[in-house]
Amino acid sequence: MHDQDNSSGQDAALWALRFISGKYQGGEFPLRPNREIIIGRSSDLDMVLVEDMVSRKHAKIATNEKNITIQDLGSTNGTFVNGEKIRSVELKDGDRILIGTSIIKLVGLNGEVSANNLSETEARSKMQVDATRRPPSRTMSGSIEEIPLPDLIQLLSTSRKSGVLVLRSDLGTGRIYFRTGQIYFASIDESFDVSPRKAMYRMLSWTAGFFELEAPDERTVLEEIQESTEALLMEGMRQMDELKVIGEKLPAPSSVIALPRPLEAKLRDLKPDELDLFQLALAGGTLQSLFDRSRLPDLETAEALKQLIEKGYLQAS
């Protein structure tokens, strides 16, 4: 092993590997200058990750006074940094590493004492003890605050994971279905009023809550998403950014939308998409219900609703 513990003086740890998902979630491993840390399943290594998807010698992290690098050691399932499969790469503050089902974040300690006070041997022992105290789990789980959903989806896609990513937040319970890294279905609160693509785009904006990758669901779905996961992410992020701007000009989602009486604006002046939304509004309901029932993506629905309200076809109360 490469363990040469010295937790005092100039050899104090300035960085740590923080486990934000997986069996060792909450664990922290100090990184001191001028070390080589071997990560793998073998019990005689510096950092031992006991799980099937981790190779006996999986990866190596090397530190010096100026930088930190990670190198894959020919592992079976690969080493990923920020969603990219790597051979060797320099790590930066905040980078996320995926090894097996563990997502590990490189963090600067900035005077923190949690990992800084532990030697590498002590940190290794503490990780193993803490892992045995948790309920046994082979799934990937964690907090959306720790790893934003777009980053998590990129990791699952690049590492070709299969399963159902379950998201639990104040906004509902979302499910994103993966097949060897490809998203093929998505839902929120198991509602079929919202299309899979629209549900997927909405979940990208969730910034709080918890995630867990559950076993694959073999049920047949009527409408599979065909776009690549990369294309979905790019389009979803574009829509999310533009929707934030338009959303500020719309009433609250809980506002009741109705027709003004009398209706003075002329229906013949409406564009087809605007007319479709106007007809949906005839049934009454909230702004959010119009978004849910609209056949259009949320961004196009928002643009059309903004026009209908500004031109006097609809009003909020």
Coordinates of C-alpha atoms in Angstrom, one line a residue:
M1 CA 0.0 0.0 0.0
H2 CA 1.0 3.6 -0.4
D3 CA -0.1 4.7 3.1
Q4 CA 2.5 6.9 4.7
D5 CA 0.4 8.7 7.3
N6 CA 1.5 12.0 8.6
S7 CA -1.3 14.3 9.5
S8 CA 0.8 17.1 11.0
G9 CA 2.6 20.2 9.7
Q10 CA 3.1 20.8 6.0
D11 CA 1.8 17.3 5.2
A12 CA -1.8 18.1 6.4
A13 CA -4.6 17.3 4.0
L14 CA -5.8 20.3 1.9
W15 CA -8.3 18.2 -0.1
A16 CA -10.6 15.3 0.5
L17 CA -12.7 12.8 -1.5
R18 CA -16.2 13.1 -0.2
F19 CA -18.7 10.3 -1.0
I20 CA -22.0 11.8 -2.0
S21 CA -23.7 8.7 -3.2
G22 CA -23.5 4.9 -2.8
K23 CA -22.5 2.5 -0.1
Y24 CA -20.0 4.9 1.5
Q25 CA -22.2 8.0 1.3
G26 CA -21.1 10.6 3.9
G27 CA -17.6 9.2 4.1
E28 CA -14.5 11.3 3.6
F29 CA -11.0 10.4 2.6
P30 CA -8.1 12.9 3.1
L31 CA -5.7 13.7 0.3
R32 CA -2.2 14.8 1.3
P33 CA 0.5 16.1 -1.0
N34 CA 2.9 13.7 -2.7
R35 CA 0.8 10.5 -2.3
E36 CA -0.5 7.8 -4.6
I37 CA -3.8 6.4 -3.5
I38 CA -4.9 3.1 -5.1
I39 CA -8.7 2.6 -5.2
G40 CA -10.3 -0.8 -5.7
R41 CA -12.0 -3.9 -4.3
S42 CA -8.9 -5.6 -3.0
S43 CA -8.6 -5.4 0.8
D44 CA -4.9 -4.4 0.8
L45 CA -5.4 -1.1 -1.1
D46 CA -5.4 2.4 0.2
M47 CA -9.1 3.0 -0.4
V48 CA -11.2 -0.1 -0.4
L49 CA -14.7 -0.1 -2.2
V50 CA -16.4 -3.4 -1.6
E51 CA -18.9 -3.8 -4.4
D52 CA -19.2 -5.9 -7.6
M53 CA -18.8 -3.1 -10.1
V54 CA -15.4 -2.1 -8.7
S55 CA -12.3 -3.9 -10.0
R56 CA -9.7 -5.3 -7.7
K57 CA -7.4 -2.4 -8.7
H58 CA -9.7 0.2 -10.2
A59 CA -8.1 3.6 -10.2
K60 CA -5.1 5.6 -8.9
I61 CA -5.1 9.2 -7.5
A62 CA -1.8 11.0 -7.4
T63 CA -1.2 14.2 -5.5
N64 CA 1.7 16.7 -5.5
E65 CA 2.1 20.3 -4.4
K66 CA 0.4 21.7 -7.5
N67 CA -2.2 19.2 -8.8
I68 CA -4.2 16.0 -8.3
T69 CA -4.7 13.5 -11.1
I70 CA -6.8 10.3 -11.4
Q71 CA -5.9 7.4 -13.6
D72 CA -8.0 4.4 -14.5
L73 CA -6.1 1.2 -14.0
G74 CA -7.8 -0.8 -16.8
S75 CA -10.9 -1.4 -14.7
T76 CA -13.8 -3.5 -16.1
N77 CA -16.5 -0.9 -15.7
G78 CA -14.5 2.3 -16.1
T79 CA -13.8 5.5 -14.2
F80 CA -15.8 8.6 -14.9
V81 CA -15.1 12.2 -14.1
N82 CA -18.0 14.7 -14.6
G83 CA -19.8 12.2 -16.8
E84 CA -16.8 11.5 -19.1
K85 CA -15.0 8.1 -19.2
I86 CA -11.3 8.8 -18.5
R87 CA -7.9 7.2 -18.7
S88 CA -6.1 9.9 -16.9
V89 CA -7.1 13.5 -16.1
E90 CA -6.3 16.3 -13.7
L91 CA -8.9 16.9 -11.0
K92 CA -10.3 20.3 -10.1
D93 CA -12.3 21.5 -7.0
G94 CA -15.9 20.1 -7.3
D95 CA -15.2 17.4 -9.8
R96 CA -17.4 14.3 -9.4
I97 CA -15.9 10.9 -9.9
L98 CA -18.0 7.8 -10.5
I99 CA -16.5 4.4 -9.5
G100 CA -19.0 1.6 -9.3
T101 CA -22.1 3.0 -7.6
S102 CA -20.1 5.6 -5.6
I103 CA -20.1 9.2 -6.6
I104 CA -17.1 11.0 -5.1
K105 CA -16.6 14.7 -5.0
L106 CA -13.2 16.4 -4.7
V107 CA -13.5 19.1 -2.1
G108 CA -11.1 21.7 -0.7
L109 CA -11.1 21.5 3.1
N110 CA -10.6 25.2 3.7
G111 CA -9.7 24.8 7.3
E112 CA -12.3 22.1 7.9
V113 CA -11.1 19.5 10.4
S114 CA -13.3 16.5 9.6
A115 CA -11.0 14.7 7.3
N116 CA -7.9 16.7 8.0
N117 CA -7.6 15.2 11.5
L118 CA -7.7 11.6 10.2
S119 CA -4.8 9.7 8.8
E120 CA -5.5 7.7 5.7
T121 CA -5.6 4.4 7.7
E122 CA -8.1 5.9 10.1
A123 CA -10.2 7.3 7.3
R124 CA -10.2 3.9 5.5
S125 CA -11.3 2.1 8.7
K126 CA -14.0 4.7 9.5
M127 CA -15.4 4.3 5.9
Q128 CA -15.7 0.5 6.3
V129 CA -17.3 0.7 9.8
D130 CA -19.8 3.3 8.7
A131 CA -20.7 1.3 5.7
T132 CA -21.5 -1.8 7.8
R133 CA -23.8 0.2 10.0
R134 CA -26.0 1.3 7.1
P135 CA -28.7 -0.9 5.7
P136 CA -27.3 -3.1 2.9
S137 CA -28.0 -1.5 -0.5
R138 CA -26.7 -2.0 -4.0
T139 CA -28.3 1.1 -5.3
M140 CA -27.0 4.6 -6.0
S141 CA -28.6 7.2 -3.9
G142 CA -28.0 10.7 -2.6
S143 CA -29.0 14.3 -2.5
I144 CA -29.9 16.5 -5.5
E145 CA -28.3 19.4 -3.7
E146 CA -24.9 17.5 -3.8
I147 CA -25.1 16.5 -7.4
P148 CA -27.4 18.5 -9.8
L149 CA -29.7 16.4 -11.8
P150 CA -28.2 17.2 -15.2
D151 CA -24.8 16.0 -13.9
L152 CA -26.3 12.9 -12.5
I153 CA -28.1 12.0 -15.7
Q154 CA -24.8 12.5 -17.6
L155 CA -23.0 10.1 -15.3
L156 CA -25.7 7.5 -15.7
S157 CA -25.8 7.9 -19.4
T158 CA -22.0 7.7 -20.0
S159 CA -21.6 4.7 -17.7
R160 CA -24.5 3.0 -19.5
K161 CA -26.6 2.3 -16.4
S162 CA -30.0 0.6 -16.5
G163 CA -32.7 1.2 -13.9
V164 CA -35.3 3.7 -12.7
L165 CA -33.9 7.0 -11.3
V166 CA -36.5 7.9 -8.6
L167 CA -36.5 11.6 -7.5
R168 CA -38.4 12.7 -4.4
S169 CA -38.9 16.4 -3.8
D170 CA -41.5 18.9 -2.6
L171 CA -42.5 19.2 -6.3
G172 CA -43.5 15.5 -6.5
T173 CA -42.1 12.1 -7.2
G174 CA -40.4 11.8 -10.5
R175 CA -39.1 8.7 -12.3
I176 CA -36.6 8.6 -15.2
Y177 CA -36.2 5.2 -16.9
F178 CA -32.8 4.2 -18.2
R179 CA -31.8 1.4 -20.6
T180 CA -28.0 1.0 -20.9
G181 CA -27.7 4.8 -20.4
Q182 CA -30.5 5.8 -22.7
I183 CA -33.6 7.6 -21.2
Y184 CA -36.7 6.0 -22.7
F185 CA -39.5 7.2 -20.4
A186 CA -40.2 9.7 -17.6
S187 CA -43.1 10.6 -15.4
I188 CA -44.0 12.8 -12.4
D189 CA -46.4 11.3 -9.8
E190 CA -47.1 8.6 -12.3
S191 CA -49.4 11.0 -14.2
F192 CA -50.1 10.3 -17.9
D193 CA -51.4 13.8 -18.5
V194 CA -47.9 15.0 -18.9
S195 CA -45.8 13.6 -21.8
P196 CA -42.6 11.7 -21.0
R197 CA -40.5 14.4 -22.6
K198 CA -42.2 17.2 -20.8
A199 CA -41.9 15.4 -17.5
M200 CA -38.2 14.9 -18.2
Y201 CA -37.6 18.6 -18.9
R202 CA -39.5 19.7 -15.8
M203 CA -37.4 17.5 -13.5
L204 CA -34.2 19.0 -14.8
S205 CA -35.2 22.2 -12.9
W206 CA -35.5 20.4 -9.6
T207 CA -32.8 21.6 -7.3
A208 CA -33.7 19.9 -4.0
G209 CA -34.7 16.5 -2.9
F210 CA -33.3 13.0 -3.0
F211 CA -32.5 10.4 -5.7
E212 CA -32.2 6.7 -5.8
L213 CA -31.4 4.4 -8.8
E214 CA -33.7 1.4 -8.5
A215 CA -33.7 -1.8 -10.4
P216 CA -34.9 -1.8 -14.1
D217 CA -38.6 -1.8 -14.7
E218 CA -39.6 -4.1 -17.5
R219 CA -43.1 -2.8 -18.0
T220 CA -44.1 -1.8 -21.5
V221 CA -44.7 2.0 -22.1
L222 CA -46.8 3.4 -24.9
E223 CA -44.6 6.3 -25.8
E224 CA -40.9 5.8 -25.7
I225 CA -38.5 8.8 -25.9
Q226 CA -36.4 8.3 -29.0
E227 CA -33.8 11.2 -28.7
S228 CA -30.4 10.5 -27.3
T229 CA -29.8 11.4 -23.7
E230 CA -27.3 14.1 -24.7
A231 CA -29.9 15.7 -27.0
L232 CA -32.5 15.6 -24.3
L233 CA -30.2 17.3 -21.8
M234 CA -29.2 20.0 -24.3
E235 CA -32.8 20.8 -25.3
G236 CA -34.1 20.5 -21.7
M237 CA -31.4 23.0 -20.4
R238 CA -32.2 25.4 -23.3
Q239 CA -35.9 25.3 -22.5
M240 CA -35.3 25.6 -18.8
D241 CA -33.2 28.8 -19.2
E242 CA -35.7 30.5 -21.6
L243 CA -38.7 29.4 -19.4
K244 CA -37.2 31.1 -16.4
V245 CA -37.4 34.4 -18.3
I246 CA -40.9 34.0 -19.6
G247 CA -42.2 32.5 -16.3
E248 CA -41.5 35.8 -14.5
K249 CA -44.1 37.5 -16.8
L250 CA -46.8 34.9 -16.1
P251 CA -49.2 34.6 -13.2
A252 CA -48.5 32.1 -10.4
P253 CA -49.1 28.5 -11.3
S254 CA -52.0 28.3 -8.9
S255 CA -53.8 31.3 -10.5
V256 CA -57.2 30.5 -12.0
I257 CA -57.4 31.2 -15.7
A258 CA -60.6 32.4 -17.2
L259 CA -62.1 34.3 -20.2
P260 CA -62.8 38.0 -19.7
R261 CA -66.5 39.0 -20.0
P262 CA -67.2 40.3 -22.5
L263 CA -64.5 38.9 -24.8
E264 CA -63.6 41.7 -27.1
A265 CA -60.5 40.2 -28.8
K266 CA -61.2 38.4 -32.1
L267 CA -60.6 34.6 -32.2
R268 CA -59.8 34.8 -35.9
D269 CA -56.5 36.7 -35.0
L270 CA -55.2 33.7 -33.0
K271 CA -52.4 31.5 -34.2
P272 CA -53.2 27.7 -34.2
D273 CA -51.3 27.0 -31.0
E274 CA -52.9 30.0 -29.3
L275 CA -56.3 28.8 -30.3
D276 CA -55.7 25.3 -29.0
L277 CA -54.7 26.8 -25.6
F278 CA -57.7 29.1 -25.6
Q279 CA -60.0 26.1 -26.1
L280 CA -58.3 24.3 -23.3
A281 CA -59.0 27.3 -21.0
L282 CA -62.7 27.1 -21.8
A283 CA -62.9 24.2 -19.4
G284 CA -61.4 26.3 -16.6
G285 CA -58.6 25.5 -14.2
T286 CA -55.3 26.8 -13.0
L287 CA -52.4 28.0 -15.0
Q288 CA -50.5 24.8 -14.0
S289 CA -53.4 22.6 -15.3
L290 CA -53.1 24.3 -18.7
F291 CA -49.4 23.5 -18.8
D292 CA -50.2 19.9 -17.9
R293 CA -53.0 19.5 -20.5
S294 CA -51.2 21.3 -23.3
R295 CA -49.8 19.1 -26.1
L296 CA -47.0 21.7 -26.5
P297 CA -43.7 21.8 -24.6
D298 CA -43.8 24.0 -21.5
L299 CA -41.7 26.7 -23.2
E300 CA -44.1 27.0 -26.2
T301 CA -47.1 26.8 -23.8
A302 CA -45.6 29.7 -21.8
E303 CA -45.0 31.8 -24.8
A304 CA -48.6 31.2 -26.1
L305 CA -50.2 31.9 -22.7
K306 CA -48.2 35.1 -22.3
Q307 CA -49.6 36.3 -25.7
L308 CA -53.2 35.3 -24.8
I309 CA -53.1 37.2 -21.5
E310 CA -51.4 40.3 -22.9
K311 CA -53.9 40.5 -25.8
G312 CA -56.9 40.1 -23.6
Y313 CA -58.0 36.6 -24.5
L314 CA -57.4 35.2 -21.0
Q315 CA -57.1 36.6 -17.5
A316 CA -55.9 35.4 -14.2
S317 CA -57.5 35.6 -10.8

